[in-house]
């Protein structure tokens, strides 16, 4: 099964880093400096975790802007200067080390499948969900906090 995992578009967030804290707050966002937690804070652009001292923004982002009951938005972290993760057949380490909720959606943005998966076994979950011909794309979420992680498409 060929699949493609993508992070969020870097250009969408780059201008936010030049805003003042007050300007960020007006948009419901906050600036954070990563502490030493392990794993670090997950950047949704590069699909890598932060290191201590790195600047992050915590923003509310609509990751599923669809005309269905499954329209979704949630808080996400993004890191300054990152490039969008976009690879075929490769699972980033950030996803490998977490428990994930994987959700399948059809062409009408209706959920047609779901699965909890250990990140070490993400490929198997992707294959099972894409076995459903109605599944047009998948969304990966971090299971505990429920926040959006990445999009998966057929490659």
XYZ file of C-alpha atoms in Angstrom:
155
model
C 0.000 0.000 0.000
C 1.469 3.331 -1.047
C 0.507 6.292 1.095
C 1.534 9.930 1.386
C 1.751 11.761 4.722
C 1.720 15.564 4.743
C 2.153 18.203 7.393
C 0.444 21.570 7.278
C 1.579 24.241 4.788
C 4.512 26.219 6.218
C 3.548 29.389 4.345
C 0.236 29.517 6.226
C 2.038 30.065 9.553
C 5.285 31.876 8.678
C 3.788 35.419 8.891
C 2.487 34.758 12.405
C 5.987 34.618 13.873
C 6.550 38.323 13.169
C 3.442 39.357 15.135
C 3.655 40.770 18.634
C 2.237 38.780 21.510
C -0.736 41.180 21.602
C -1.368 40.660 17.869
C -1.168 36.900 18.339
C -3.599 37.075 21.253
C -6.074 38.967 19.054
C -6.032 35.897 16.794
C -6.359 33.478 19.712
C -2.722 32.352 19.471
C 0.158 32.355 21.953
C 3.940 32.220 21.677
C 5.727 29.529 23.669
C 9.344 28.551 24.250
C 9.828 24.789 24.357
C 10.878 23.375 27.678
C 12.644 20.068 28.225
C 9.605 17.812 28.002
C 10.114 14.560 26.157
C 8.899 14.046 23.591
C 8.908 17.718 22.645
C 5.996 19.736 21.353
C 4.859 18.362 17.968
C 5.191 20.794 15.057
C 2.361 20.088 12.602
C 4.318 21.548 9.685
C 7.547 19.517 9.801
C 6.121 16.628 11.856
C 9.128 16.851 14.155
C 9.266 17.525 17.893
C 10.684 20.652 19.486
C 13.942 20.922 21.378
C 14.346 23.037 24.529
C 14.557 26.761 23.803
C 12.831 26.690 20.410
C 10.078 29.187 19.641
C 6.635 27.735 18.941
C 3.219 29.156 18.312
C 0.121 27.521 19.722
C -2.719 28.376 17.361
C -6.245 27.246 16.699
C -6.368 25.746 13.214
C -9.225 24.416 11.127
C -7.690 21.235 9.762
C -10.906 19.823 8.311
C -12.729 22.766 6.649
C -15.548 20.731 5.108
C -19.295 21.052 4.706
C -20.145 18.063 6.884
C -20.741 17.380 10.569
C -17.047 16.395 10.745
C -15.733 19.921 10.255
C -12.920 20.257 12.817
C -10.516 22.724 14.385
C -8.238 22.411 17.368
C -5.089 23.781 18.982
C -1.805 22.898 17.246
C 1.868 23.790 17.658
C 3.963 25.116 14.781
C 7.657 25.940 14.814
C 9.384 28.825 13.071
C 11.306 28.189 9.844
C 10.076 24.652 9.236
C 9.405 22.989 5.882
C 6.244 21.017 5.251
C 6.651 17.261 5.667
C 5.470 15.594 2.438
C 6.684 12.061 1.810
C 5.429 8.872 0.210
C 5.699 5.645 2.198
C 7.496 7.262 5.151
C 6.181 7.690 8.683
C 7.869 10.505 10.649
C 9.350 9.644 14.037
C 6.935 12.103 15.671
C 4.048 9.779 14.776
C 5.959 6.573 15.509
C 6.397 7.371 19.206
C 2.775 8.190 20.035
C -0.586 6.472 20.304
C -2.719 7.651 17.408
C -6.357 7.851 16.415
C -6.665 7.379 12.668
C -9.918 8.425 11.006
C -11.009 7.654 7.443
C -13.233 10.050 5.482
C -15.036 9.599 2.181
C -15.264 12.091 -0.687
C -18.187 13.796 1.092
C -16.111 14.290 4.271
C -18.120 11.697 6.182
C -16.261 9.381 8.544
C -16.225 5.829 7.192
C -13.682 4.209 9.516
C -11.486 4.721 12.533
C -8.814 2.937 14.483
C -6.559 3.447 17.488
C -2.988 2.587 16.565
C 0.417 2.475 18.146
C 2.576 4.700 15.955
C 4.989 1.812 15.428
C 2.175 0.074 13.541
C 0.750 3.032 11.628
C 1.309 1.478 8.192
C -0.936 -1.475 9.107
C -3.711 0.864 10.282
C -3.408 2.899 7.075
C -3.657 -0.258 4.996
C -6.722 -1.521 6.879
C -8.545 1.807 6.604
C -7.694 2.270 2.922
C -8.991 -1.270 2.266
C -12.378 0.442 2.430
C -12.774 1.779 -1.121
C -14.924 4.628 0.197
C -11.995 5.997 2.232
C -10.704 9.011 0.277
C -8.213 10.265 2.908
C -7.216 9.783 6.534
C -6.597 12.152 9.403
C -4.176 11.188 12.142
C -4.736 12.592 15.630
C -2.795 12.196 18.859
C -5.051 9.864 20.829
C -4.727 11.332 24.321
C -5.193 15.074 23.642
C -7.192 14.422 20.458
C -5.431 17.105 18.430
C -4.730 16.857 14.710
C -1.357 15.486 13.637
C -1.256 14.856 9.868
C -3.121 13.921 6.704
C -2.680 10.654 4.829
C -3.649 10.133 1.193
C -3.316 7.271 -1.216
C -0.118 7.607 -3.250
